[in-house]
Coordinates of C-alpha atoms in Angstrom, one line a residue:
X989 CA 3.7 -22.9 -14.7
X990 CA 7.3 -23.5 -13.7
X991 CA 10.7 -23.0 -15.2
X992 CA 12.5 -26.1 -16.5
X993 CA 14.3 -26.4 -13.2
X994 CA 11.6 -25.8 -10.5
X995 CA 12.6 -24.2 -7.2
X996 CA 12.5 -26.2 -4.0
X997 CA 9.1 -25.9 -2.2
X998 CA 9.5 -22.9 -0.1
X999 CA 13.0 -24.0 0.6
X1000 CA 11.8 -25.6 3.7
X1001 CA 13.2 -29.1 4.0
X1002 CA 11.4 -31.5 6.2
X1003 CA 12.3 -31.2 9.9
X1004 CA 12.2 -33.9 12.6
X1005 CA 11.0 -33.1 16.2
X1006 CA 14.2 -34.2 17.9
X1007 CA 17.9 -34.7 17.5
X1008 CA 18.6 -38.0 15.8
X1009 CA 22.3 -37.8 14.8
X1010 CA 25.4 -35.7 15.4
X1011 CA 26.5 -32.9 13.1
X1012 CA 29.5 -35.0 12.2
X1013 CA 29.5 -34.3 8.5
X1014 CA 29.7 -30.6 9.3
X1015 CA 32.2 -30.7 12.1
X1016 CA 34.5 -33.5 10.6
X1017 CA 34.5 -35.5 13.7
X1018 CA 35.1 -39.2 13.3
X1019 CA 33.1 -41.7 15.4
X1020 CA 34.9 -44.8 16.8
X1021 CA 32.2 -46.0 19.2
X1022 CA 33.3 -44.1 22.2
X1023 CA 33.1 -40.4 23.3
X1024 CA 35.8 -40.5 25.8
X1025 CA 38.1 -38.5 23.3
X1026 CA 35.6 -35.8 22.9
X1027 CA 34.9 -35.5 26.6
X1028 CA 38.7 -34.9 27.2
X1029 CA 38.8 -32.0 24.7
X1030 CA 36.8 -29.6 26.6
X1031 CA 33.3 -29.0 28.0
X1032 CA 32.1 -27.6 24.5
X1033 CA 32.4 -31.0 23.1
X1034 CA 30.1 -32.5 25.9
X1035 CA 27.2 -31.3 24.0
X1036 CA 27.9 -34.0 21.4
X1037 CA 28.4 -36.9 23.7
X1038 CA 24.8 -38.2 23.9
X1039 CA 24.4 -37.4 20.3
X1040 CA 27.4 -39.4 19.2
X1041 CA 26.3 -42.2 21.6
X1042 CA 23.0 -42.4 20.0
X1043 CA 24.4 -42.4 16.5
X1044 CA 26.7 -45.2 17.4
X1045 CA 24.1 -47.3 19.0
X1046 CA 21.6 -46.9 16.3
X1047 CA 24.2 -47.6 13.6
X1048 CA 25.5 -50.8 15.4
X1049 CA 22.3 -52.2 17.1
X1050 CA 19.1 -50.8 15.7
X1051 CA 16.8 -53.5 14.4
X1052 CA 17.0 -52.4 10.8
X1053 CA 19.6 -50.7 8.6
X1054 CA 19.4 -46.8 8.6
X1055 CA 20.4 -44.3 6.1
X1056 CA 23.2 -42.2 7.6
X1057 CA 22.4 -39.3 5.5
X1058 CA 18.8 -39.2 6.6
X1059 CA 20.0 -39.4 10.2
X1060 CA 22.4 -36.5 9.7
X1061 CA 19.7 -34.4 8.1
X1062 CA 17.2 -35.3 10.8
X1063 CA 19.8 -34.2 13.6
X1064 CA 20.4 -30.9 12.0
X1065 CA 16.7 -30.2 11.3
X1066 CA 15.9 -31.1 14.9
X1067 CA 18.3 -28.6 16.1
X1068 CA 16.8 -25.8 13.9
X1069 CA 13.3 -26.8 15.0
X1070 CA 14.1 -25.5 18.5
X1071 CA 14.9 -22.0 17.0
X1072 CA 11.3 -21.8 15.8
X1073 CA 12.6 -19.6 12.9
X1074 CA 11.0 -20.3 9.5
X1075 CA 13.8 -18.5 7.8
X1076 CA 16.7 -20.7 9.1
X1077 CA 17.1 -23.7 6.9
X1078 CA 19.5 -26.5 6.3
X1079 CA 19.8 -27.3 2.6
X1080 CA 21.3 -30.8 2.0
X1081 CA 23.3 -31.3 -1.1
X1082 CA 20.4 -33.1 -2.9
X1083 CA 18.4 -29.7 -2.9
X1084 CA 21.4 -27.4 -3.5
X1085 CA 20.8 -27.0 -7.2
X1086 CA 17.1 -26.0 -6.7
X1087 CA 18.0 -23.8 -3.7
X1088 CA 20.7 -21.8 -5.6
X1089 CA 18.3 -21.5 -8.7
X1090 CA 15.6 -20.0 -6.5
X1091 CA 18.1 -17.7 -4.6
X1092 CA 20.2 -16.6 -7.6
X1093 CA 17.8 -17.0 -10.6
X1094 CA 20.6 -18.9 -12.2
X1095 CA 20.7 -22.5 -13.6
X1096 CA 21.9 -24.7 -16.5
X1097 CA 19.2 -25.6 -19.1
X1098 CA 17.5 -24.5 -22.2
X1099 CA 15.6 -21.5 -20.8
X1100 CA 11.8 -22.1 -21.0
X1101 CA 8.9 -22.0 -18.7
X1102 CA 7.0 -25.2 -19.0
X1103 CA 3.7 -27.0 -17.8
X1104 CA 1.9 -30.2 -18.3
X1105 CA -0.3 -30.9 -21.2
X1106 CA -2.4 -34.0 -21.4
X1107 CA 0.2 -36.7 -21.1
X1108 CA 3.0 -34.4 -22.4
X1109 CA 5.3 -31.5 -21.6
X1110 CA 4.1 -28.1 -22.9
X1111 CA 6.2 -24.9 -23.5
X1112 CA 4.5 -22.0 -21.9
X1113 CA 7.2 -19.6 -23.0
X1114 CA 10.8 -19.5 -23.9
X1115 CA 12.7 -17.1 -21.7
X1116 CA 14.3 -13.9 -23.0
X1117 CA 17.6 -14.3 -24.9
X1118 CA 17.7 -17.9 -23.8
X1119 CA 19.0 -21.0 -25.8
X1120 CA 15.4 -22.1 -26.3
X1121 CA 14.4 -18.7 -27.7
X1122 CA 17.3 -18.5 -30.1
X1123 CA 16.6 -22.2 -31.3
X1124 CA 13.1 -21.2 -32.2
X1125 CA 11.1 -22.8 -29.4
X1126 CA 7.7 -21.3 -29.3
X1127 CA 4.9 -20.8 -26.8
X1128 CA 2.5 -23.7 -27.1
X1129 CA 4.8 -26.3 -28.4
X1130 CA 4.0 -29.8 -27.2
X1131 CA 7.3 -31.7 -26.4
X1132 CA 6.9 -35.3 -27.8
X1133 CA 10.6 -36.4 -27.2
X1134 CA 13.7 -35.4 -25.5
X1135 CA 16.8 -36.9 -27.1
X1136 CA 14.6 -39.6 -28.6
X1137 CA 12.8 -40.5 -25.3
X1138 CA 9.1 -40.1 -25.3
X1139 CA 7.6 -37.7 -22.8
X1140 CA 4.4 -39.4 -22.7
X1141 CA 3.6 -40.3 -19.1
X1142 CA 6.7 -38.5 -17.7
X1143 CA 6.3 -36.0 -14.9
X1144 CA 7.6 -32.5 -15.2
X1145 CA 10.4 -33.1 -13.1
X1146 CA 11.4 -36.2 -15.1
X1147 CA 11.3 -34.1 -18.2
X1148 CA 13.4 -31.4 -16.7
X1149 CA 16.0 -33.9 -15.6
X1150 CA 16.3 -34.8 -19.3
X1151 CA 16.6 -31.2 -20.4
X1152 CA 19.3 -30.3 -17.8
X1153 CA 23.0 -31.0 -18.4
X1154 CA 26.5 -29.5 -18.9
X1155 CA 26.8 -26.1 -20.5
X1156 CA 27.7 -26.4 -24.2
X1157 CA 26.2 -29.8 -24.7
X1158 CA 23.1 -30.3 -27.0
X1159 CA 19.6 -31.7 -26.6
X1160 CA 17.2 -32.4 -29.3
X1161 CA 13.5 -32.1 -28.6
X1162 CA 10.8 -33.1 -31.0
X1163 CA 7.7 -30.8 -30.8
X1164 CA 4.2 -30.9 -32.1
X1165 CA 3.5 -27.4 -33.3
X1166 CA -0.1 -27.1 -34.6
X1167 CA -0.1 -30.6 -35.8
X1168 CA 3.3 -30.4 -37.5
X1169 CA 6.3 -32.3 -35.8
X1170 CA 9.5 -30.6 -35.7
X1171 CA 13.0 -31.5 -34.4
X1172 CA 14.8 -28.7 -32.7
X1173 CA 18.5 -28.8 -31.6
X1174 CA 19.3 -26.7 -28.5
X1175 CA 22.6 -26.0 -26.9
X1176 CA 22.3 -25.9 -23.1
X1177 CA 23.6 -22.9 -21.4
X1178 CA 23.7 -21.0 -18.1
X1179 CA 20.4 -19.3 -17.8
X1180 CA 20.0 -16.1 -15.9
X1181 CA 16.2 -15.5 -15.0
X1182 CA 15.5 -11.7 -15.6
X1183 CA 13.8 -10.2 -12.6
X1184 CA 12.5 -6.9 -14.2
X1185 CA 9.4 -6.8 -16.3
X1186 CA 7.1 -4.3 -17.9
X1187 CA 3.4 -4.3 -18.4
X1188 CA 3.3 -6.1 -21.8
X1189 CA 5.6 -7.5 -24.4
X1190 CA 6.6 -5.5 -27.5
X1191 CA 5.4 -7.1 -30.7
X1192 CA 8.7 -7.9 -32.2
X1193 CA 11.1 -10.7 -32.6
X1194 CA 13.0 -10.1 -29.3
X1195 CA 9.9 -10.1 -27.0
X1196 CA 11.3 -7.3 -24.9
X1197 CA 9.2 -5.5 -22.3
X1198 CA 7.4 -2.1 -22.8
X1199 CA 7.8 0.0 -19.7
X1200 CA 6.3 3.4 -20.8
X1201 CA 2.7 3.0 -19.6
X1202 CA 1.4 6.6 -20.1
X1203 CA 3.2 8.1 -23.1
X1204 CA 1.5 11.5 -22.8
X1205 CA 2.8 12.1 -19.2
X1206 CA 5.8 9.9 -19.6
X1207 CA 4.8 7.6 -16.7
X1208 CA 7.0 4.4 -16.6
X1209 CA 6.1 1.1 -15.0
X1210 CA 8.7 -1.4 -13.7
X1211 CA 7.8 -4.7 -12.1
X1212 CA 10.6 -6.3 -9.9
X1213 CA 9.8 -10.0 -9.1
X1214 CA 12.8 -10.9 -7.0
X1215 CA 15.9 -9.3 -5.6
X1216 CA 18.3 -11.6 -7.4
X1217 CA 22.1 -10.8 -7.8
X1218 CA 22.6 -7.8 -10.3
X1219 CA 18.8 -7.0 -10.3
X1220 CA 19.8 -3.4 -9.6
X1221 CA 21.5 -3.5 -12.9
X1222 CA 18.3 -4.5 -14.6
X1223 CA 16.4 -1.9 -12.8
X1224 CA 18.8 0.9 -13.9
X1225 CA 18.8 -0.4 -17.5
X1226 CA 15.0 -0.2 -17.5
X1227 CA 15.2 3.3 -16.1
X1228 CA 17.6 4.2 -18.8
X1229 CA 15.3 3.0 -21.4
X1230 CA 12.8 5.3 -19.9
X1231 CA 15.4 8.1 -20.1
X1232 CA 15.1 8.8 -16.4
X1233 CA 18.7 9.7 -16.2
X1234 CA 18.2 12.5 -18.7
X1235 CA 15.4 14.0 -16.8
X1236 CA 12.7 13.0 -19.3
X1237 CA 10.7 10.6 -17.1
X1238 CA 7.5 12.2 -15.9
X1239 CA 6.7 9.6 -13.0
X1240 CA 7.1 5.9 -12.2
X1241 CA 5.0 3.1 -10.9
X1242 CA 7.3 0.6 -9.1
X1243 CA 5.6 -2.8 -8.6
X1244 CA 6.8 -5.0 -5.8
X1245 CA 3.8 -7.1 -5.3
X1246 CA 4.5 -10.7 -4.8
X1247 CA 8.2 -10.0 -4.5
X1248 CA 9.3 -12.2 -1.5
X1249 CA 12.9 -10.4 -1.4
X1250 CA 16.3 -11.4 -1.8
X1251 CA 19.6 -9.6 -1.5
X1252 CA 19.8 -6.8 0.9
X1253 CA 22.7 -5.1 -1.0
X1254 CA 20.5 -5.0 -4.2
X1255 CA 17.7 -3.4 -2.3
X1256 CA 20.0 -0.6 -1.1
X1257 CA 21.3 0.1 -4.4
X1258 CA 17.8 0.5 -5.9
X1259 CA 16.7 2.9 -3.1
X1260 CA 20.0 4.9 -3.7
X1261 CA 18.9 5.5 -7.4
X1262 CA 16.1 7.6 -6.1
X1263 CA 17.5 9.3 -3.0
X1264 CA 20.5 11.6 -2.6
X1265 CA 20.4 11.7 1.3
X1266 CA 18.7 10.1 4.2
X1267 CA 18.7 6.8 6.0
X1268 CA 17.9 3.7 3.8
X1269 CA 18.0 1.0 6.4
X1270 CA 19.8 -0.1 9.6
X1271 CA 20.6 -3.6 10.8
X1272 CA 21.7 -5.0 14.1
X1273 CA 22.0 -8.4 15.7
X1274 CA 23.5 -10.2 18.8
X1275 CA 26.8 -10.6 17.1
X1276 CA 26.8 -7.6 14.9
X1277 CA 26.9 -3.8 16.0
X1278 CA 24.2 -1.5 14.4
X1279 CA 25.0 -0.6 10.8
X1280 CA 23.2 2.4 9.3
X1281 CA 23.2 2.8 5.5
X1282 CA 22.5 6.1 4.0
X1283 CA 21.8 7.4 0.5
X1284 CA 24.5 9.3 -1.5
X1285 CA 24.3 11.9 -4.2
X1286 CA 26.3 9.8 -6.7
X1287 CA 24.2 8.4 -9.4
X1288 CA 20.9 9.7 -8.0
X1289 CA 18.3 10.2 -10.7
X1290 CA 16.4 13.5 -11.3
X1291 CA 13.3 13.8 -9.1
X1292 CA 9.8 12.6 -10.5
X1293 CA 6.7 11.4 -8.7
X1294 CA 6.8 7.9 -7.8
X1295 CA 4.3 5.2 -6.4
X1296 CA 5.3 1.7 -5.1
X1297 CA 2.8 -1.1 -5.2
X1298 CA 2.8 -3.5 -2.3
X1299 CA 0.6 -6.5 -1.3
X1300 CA 0.7 -9.2 1.4
X1301 CA 3.3 -11.2 -0.4
X1302 CA 5.8 -8.3 -0.7
X1303 CA 8.5 -9.2 1.9
X1304 CA 12.0 -8.5 3.1
X1305 CA 14.0 -6.5 0.4
X1306 CA 10.7 -5.3 -1.0
X1307 CA 9.8 -3.9 2.4
X1308 CA 13.2 -2.1 2.7
X1309 CA 12.9 -0.4 -0.6
X1310 CA 9.1 0.7 -0.1
X1311 CA 9.7 1.6 3.6
X1312 CA 12.8 3.8 2.8
X1313 CA 11.1 5.6 0.0
X1314 CA 8.0 6.2 1.9
X1315 CA 9.6 7.4 5.1
X1316 CA 11.9 9.7 3.2
X1317 CA 8.9 11.2 1.3
X1318 CA 10.4 10.1 -2.0
X1319 CA 7.3 7.9 -2.9
X1320 CA 3.8 6.8 -1.9
X1321 CA 2.9 3.3 -1.3
X1322 CA -0.3 2.0 -2.9
X1323 CA -2.0 -1.4 -2.3
X1324 CA -2.2 -3.3 0.9
X1325 CA 0.1 -3.9 4.0
X1326 CA 3.4 -6.0 3.3
X1327 CA 4.2 -9.3 4.7
X1328 CA 6.4 -8.3 7.6
X1329 CA 9.8 -10.1 7.3
X1330 CA 12.3 -8.0 9.0
X1331 CA 15.3 -10.5 9.4
X1332 CA 18.6 -10.8 7.6
X1333 CA 19.8 -14.2 6.7
X1334 CA 23.5 -15.3 6.2
X1335 CA 24.2 -18.2 3.9
X1336 CA 27.1 -20.5 4.7
X1337 CA 28.5 -23.6 2.9
X1338 CA 28.7 -26.7 5.1
X1339 CA 30.8 -29.9 4.9
X1340 CA 34.2 -30.7 3.4
X1341 CA 32.8 -30.4 -0.2
X1342 CA 30.7 -27.3 0.5
X1343 CA 27.7 -28.6 -1.2
X1344 CA 25.2 -28.4 1.6
X1345 CA 24.0 -24.9 2.6
X1346 CA 23.0 -23.4 5.9
X1347 CA 20.8 -20.2 5.8
X1348 CA 20.3 -18.7 9.1
X1349 CA 19.1 -15.4 10.7
X1350 CA 21.9 -13.2 12.0
X1351 CA 20.2 -9.6 12.2
X1352 CA 17.1 -7.8 12.0
X1353 CA 16.7 -4.7 9.9
X1354 CA 15.0 -1.4 10.7
X1355 CA 13.2 1.2 8.7
X1356 CA 14.7 4.8 8.7
X1357 CA 12.3 5.7 11.6
X1358 CA 13.9 2.8 13.7
X1359 CA 10.8 0.7 13.5
X1360 CA 11.1 -3.1 12.9
X1361 CA 8.8 -4.5 10.2
X1362 CA 9.1 -8.1 11.7
X1363 CA 5.8 -9.6 12.1
X1364 CA 5.1 -11.7 15.2
X1365 CA 1.9 -13.3 16.5
X1366 CA -0.4 -10.9 18.1
X1367 CA 1.4 -7.9 17.0
X1368 CA -0.7 -4.9 15.6
X1369 CA 2.1 -3.3 13.6
X1370 CA 4.4 -4.8 11.1
X1371 CA 5.6 -4.5 7.6
X1372 CA 5.0 -1.3 5.4
X1373 CA 1.4 0.2 5.2
X1374 CA 0.0 2.0 2.2
X1375 CA 0.2 5.7 2.4
X1376 CA -3.1 7.3 3.8
X1377 CA -5.6 7.4 1.1
X1378 CA -4.0 4.7 -1.0
X1379 CA -5.1 1.6 0.6
X1380 CA -6.6 -0.6 -2.3
X1381 CA -7.6 -4.1 -1.3
X1382 CA -8.6 -6.7 -3.8
X1383 CA -10.9 -9.7 -3.6
X1384 CA -9.6 -13.2 -4.3
X1385 CA -11.4 -13.1 -7.5
X1386 CA -9.9 -9.7 -8.5
X1387 CA -6.5 -10.9 -7.7
X1388 CA -6.9 -14.1 -9.6
X1389 CA -8.2 -12.3 -12.7
X1390 CA -5.4 -9.6 -12.6
X1391 CA -2.8 -12.3 -12.2
X1392 CA -4.2 -14.4 -15.0
X1393 CA -4.2 -11.4 -17.4
X1394 CA -0.8 -10.3 -16.3
X1395 CA 0.5 -13.9 -16.9
X1396 CA -0.6 -13.7 -20.6
X1397 CA 1.8 -10.8 -21.1
X1398 CA 4.7 -12.9 -19.8
X1399 CA 4.5 -15.2 -22.7
X1400 CA 7.0 -14.5 -25.6
X1401 CA 5.1 -15.0 -28.9
X1402 CA 6.1 -14.6 -32.5
X1403 CA 5.9 -11.2 -34.1
X1404 CA 2.4 -10.4 -35.1
X1405 CA 0.9 -13.1 -33.1
X1406 CA -0.7 -11.0 -30.4
X1407 CA -4.3 -10.1 -30.7
X1408 CA -4.0 -6.4 -29.8
X1409 CA -2.3 -3.7 -31.9
X1410 CA 0.6 -1.6 -30.6
X1411 CA -1.7 1.5 -31.0
X1412 CA -4.0 0.0 -28.3
X1413 CA -1.2 -0.6 -26.0
X1414 CA -0.2 3.0 -26.4
X1415 CA -3.5 4.1 -25.0
X1416 CA -3.2 4.1 -21.2
X1417 CA -6.9 4.2 -20.5
X1418 CA -7.2 1.0 -22.7
X1419 CA -4.2 -0.6 -21.0
X1420 CA -5.6 -0.1 -17.5
X1421 CA -9.0 -1.6 -18.6
X1422 CA -7.3 -4.5 -20.4
X1423 CA -5.2 -5.4 -17.4
X1424 CA -8.1 -5.4 -15.1
X1425 CA -5.8 -4.7 -12.0
X1426 CA -7.4 -2.1 -9.7
X1427 CA -4.3 -1.5 -7.7
X1428 CA -2.1 -0.7 -10.8
X1429 CA -5.1 1.6 -11.9
X1430 CA -5.0 3.3 -8.5
X1431 CA -1.1 3.9 -8.7
X1432 CA -1.1 5.0 -12.3
X1433 CA -4.1 7.5 -11.6
X1434 CA -2.3 8.9 -8.5
X1435 CA 0.9 9.5 -10.5
X1436 CA -1.1 11.1 -13.3
X1437 CA -2.8 13.5 -10.8
X1438 CA 0.4 14.3 -9.1
X1439 CA 1.8 15.4 -12.5
X1440 CA -1.4 17.3 -13.4
X1441 CA -2.0 19.1 -10.1
X1442 CA 1.2 18.9 -8.2
X1443 CA -0.7 17.0 -5.3
X1444 CA -1.2 13.5 -4.2
X1445 CA -5.0 13.0 -4.5
X1446 CA -6.3 9.7 -2.7
X1447 CA -7.3 7.0 -5.1
X1448 CA -8.0 4.6 -2.3
X1449 CA -9.1 4.5 1.3
X1450 CA -7.1 4.8 4.7
X1451 CA -5.4 1.7 5.8
X1452 CA -7.1 -0.2 8.6
X1453 CA -5.5 -0.1 12.0
X1454 CA -5.6 -1.9 15.3
X1455 CA -8.9 -3.8 15.7
X1456 CA -10.1 -2.9 12.2
X1457 CA -6.9 -4.6 10.8
X1458 CA -7.3 -7.6 13.0
X1459 CA -11.0 -7.8 12.1
X1460 CA -10.1 -7.6 8.3
X1461 CA -7.4 -10.3 8.6
X1462 CA -9.8 -12.5 10.5
X1463 CA -12.3 -12.5 7.7
X1464 CA -9.6 -13.3 5.2
X1465 CA -8.2 -16.2 7.3
X1466 CA -11.8 -17.5 7.8
X1467 CA -12.3 -17.4 4.1
X1468 CA -9.2 -19.4 3.6
X1469 CA -10.3 -21.8 6.2
X1470 CA -13.7 -22.3 4.5
X1471 CA -12.0 -23.0 1.2
X1472 CA -9.7 -25.6 2.8
X1473 CA -12.6 -27.3 4.5
X1474 CA -14.5 -27.4 1.3
X1475 CA -11.6 -28.9 -0.4
X1476 CA -11.1 -31.4 2.2
X1477 CA -14.7 -32.6 2.2
X1478 CA -14.7 -32.7 -1.6
X1479 CA -11.6 -35.0 -1.4
X1480 CA -13.3 -37.2 1.1
X1481 CA -16.3 -37.5 -1.2
X1482 CA -14.0 -38.4 -4.1
X1483 CA -12.1 -40.9 -2.0
X1484 CA -15.5 -42.6 -1.1
X1485 CA -16.6 -42.7 -4.7
X1486 CA -13.3 -44.2 -5.8
X1487 CA -13.3 -46.7 -3.1
X1488 CA -16.6 -48.0 -4.2
X1489 CA -15.5 -48.1 -7.8
X1490 CA -12.3 -49.9 -6.9
X1491 CA -14.3 -52.5 -5.1
X1492 CA -16.4 -53.0 -8.3
X1493 CA -19.4 -51.3 -6.9
X1494 CA -21.7 -48.7 -8.5
X1495 CA -21.1 -45.1 -7.4
X1496 CA -23.9 -42.7 -6.7
X1497 CA -24.3 -39.8 -9.1
X1498 CA -23.0 -36.5 -8.1
X1499 CA -25.5 -34.3 -6.1
X1500 CA -27.1 -31.7 -8.5
X1501 CA -29.6 -29.6 -6.7
X1502 CA -30.4 -27.1 -9.5
X1503 CA -29.5 -26.1 -13.1
X1504 CA -25.8 -25.3 -13.1
X1505 CA -26.5 -22.3 -15.3
X1506 CA -28.2 -20.6 -12.4
X1507 CA -26.1 -18.2 -10.3
X1508 CA -27.8 -18.1 -6.9
X1509 CA -26.3 -15.1 -5.0
X1510 CA -28.3 -12.5 -2.9
X1511 CA -31.3 -14.8 -2.5
X1512 CA -32.7 -16.6 0.7
X1513 CA -32.9 -20.2 2.0
X1514 CA -35.9 -21.2 4.0
X1515 CA -35.5 -24.2 6.4
X1516 CA -38.8 -26.0 7.1
X1517 CA -39.1 -28.6 9.8
X1518 CA -40.9 -32.0 9.5
X1519 CA -44.2 -30.4 10.7
X1520 CA -44.1 -27.7 8.1
X1521 CA -42.9 -24.9 10.5
X1522 CA -40.3 -22.5 9.3
X1523 CA -37.2 -22.9 11.4
X1524 CA -35.0 -20.3 9.8
X1525 CA -34.6 -17.9 6.9
X1526 CA -31.1 -17.4 5.8
X1527 CA -29.8 -14.9 3.3
X1528 CA -27.4 -16.1 0.5
X1529 CA -24.2 -14.1 0.7
X1530 CA -22.0 -15.9 -1.8
X1531 CA -21.9 -17.9 -5.0
X1532 CA -21.2 -21.3 -3.4
X1533 CA -24.5 -22.3 -2.0
X1534 CA -25.1 -25.5 -4.1
X1535 CA -21.4 -26.6 -3.5
X1536 CA -21.9 -26.2 0.2
X1537 CA -25.4 -27.9 0.3
X1538 CA -24.1 -30.9 -1.7
X1539 CA -21.9 -31.7 1.2
X1540 CA -24.9 -31.9 3.6
X1541 CA -27.5 -34.6 4.1
X1542 CA -29.8 -33.3 1.5
X1543 CA -31.6 -34.5 -1.7
X1544 CA -34.5 -33.3 -3.9
X1545 CA -37.9 -34.5 -2.6
X1546 CA -39.4 -37.2 -4.6
X1547 CA -42.9 -37.2 -6.2
X1548 CA -45.4 -37.8 -3.5
X1549 CA -43.6 -35.9 -0.8
X1550 CA -45.6 -32.8 -1.5
X1551 CA -43.4 -31.7 -4.4
X1552 CA -43.7 -32.3 -8.2
X1553 CA -40.6 -33.9 -9.7
X1554 CA -38.4 -31.5 -11.6
X1555 CA -38.7 -31.6 -15.5

């Protein structure tokens, strides 16, 4: 699922391994075929002499024509490659729109999350208070045409290009809604993607979020998906709806899982809502003196128990917020260790038109204790750990299930279209069972017990440290590697079958070792040699036995080999 204007992939443009052109567009230096003038202007310009010479020679004498923009981009990316910093990026003008959308959460369009249906574009959900929402676009609509152009066979990106345009201009989409074709006129506008969410949508015409997850104890739930500009205002508004400023909020679960970060200033403002004193964060870098930011009393909310949810995808600003609240004893942290990104990036426009962007690391930030959260290869300590007794890991299957259920709540549906009643959503026990999220359950339970008993009672385990942490991560990485290897082998098999089919040959049927309805887990595999001797007995520890065996040189024994054929 993606918004109508998808973000650039990781904001990591392709980099070359060496310099291939000068930064002439950035520096505004003209090349005349000679570097003599540059050499006369000081030793600093000698850096560019071989680069300018290479550019001139390639441009004039290389065997084929070259793309100057590609050469320039390669030179810049080659320079950044030497830094070995994944957070320092050159964003060329062609990617500037996607970069700004991902960074700011702002773009021009109709305001809808979209996906691909068979041969067509499908509306996953209109966004809150968006042009698409107000025009009557609904979740599940199949987009047949955009301004009269059929979407059949078009990619998502091609459809998005048709939907984008100038604010105030109109676009007409023809949709298939349950077999009925409708034309919908939409006026494009500037879209601000909201960063604050609740735990489910209210069953009304506006599709607003519900934040009060336990009405009896008045426990709120706020999920912040990104630290975009003004997200602190969104957080404050959600707290206002929970009447936190009036002292009526009993407790809060603040969910930062999957939040990769964003603006440092926004993180500081959010922490300041909950603390009236103490260090929030400090920053320092080679060209910057140490800067210590402290909380102030102005605007601080009344005190209440608070749990922050983290996982391995919580990074940067998420770690500033959680670390500051944890180390100042303002909140507990529930979940798993965070990502470990402790660097501050500065964004600068490049070139005469300023369309290109340069994002580069200028400082590192430190928790109130003075500890850096930056993760490095081989380091045993990084990021923010769950509080003792509140380490709650989830398996891949559990994470996928919780994400799938949560994603269903993101969809804005028409009033009355939801399966569950508001009475059920008012029951916190039913809600936690419905969402199938063990980390959320652990956090809510912890806040409930803190309200009921005055103490933080563990709802998880003690976070692993040192060798235990390394061993745990090794198991996780090995599991990821196994999945990648299986995917590669599967692709190789498909390539082989397609190659045979493309050549006009007959492909062999897929290997099917036993009834697909059977779930073989917890059994045993016996390997028997050609002489009938038992070579090994192996316990089955997972559900993928048939898939793995299908990659091996195996087949069912035929009749006459000592085994009766299967019925």
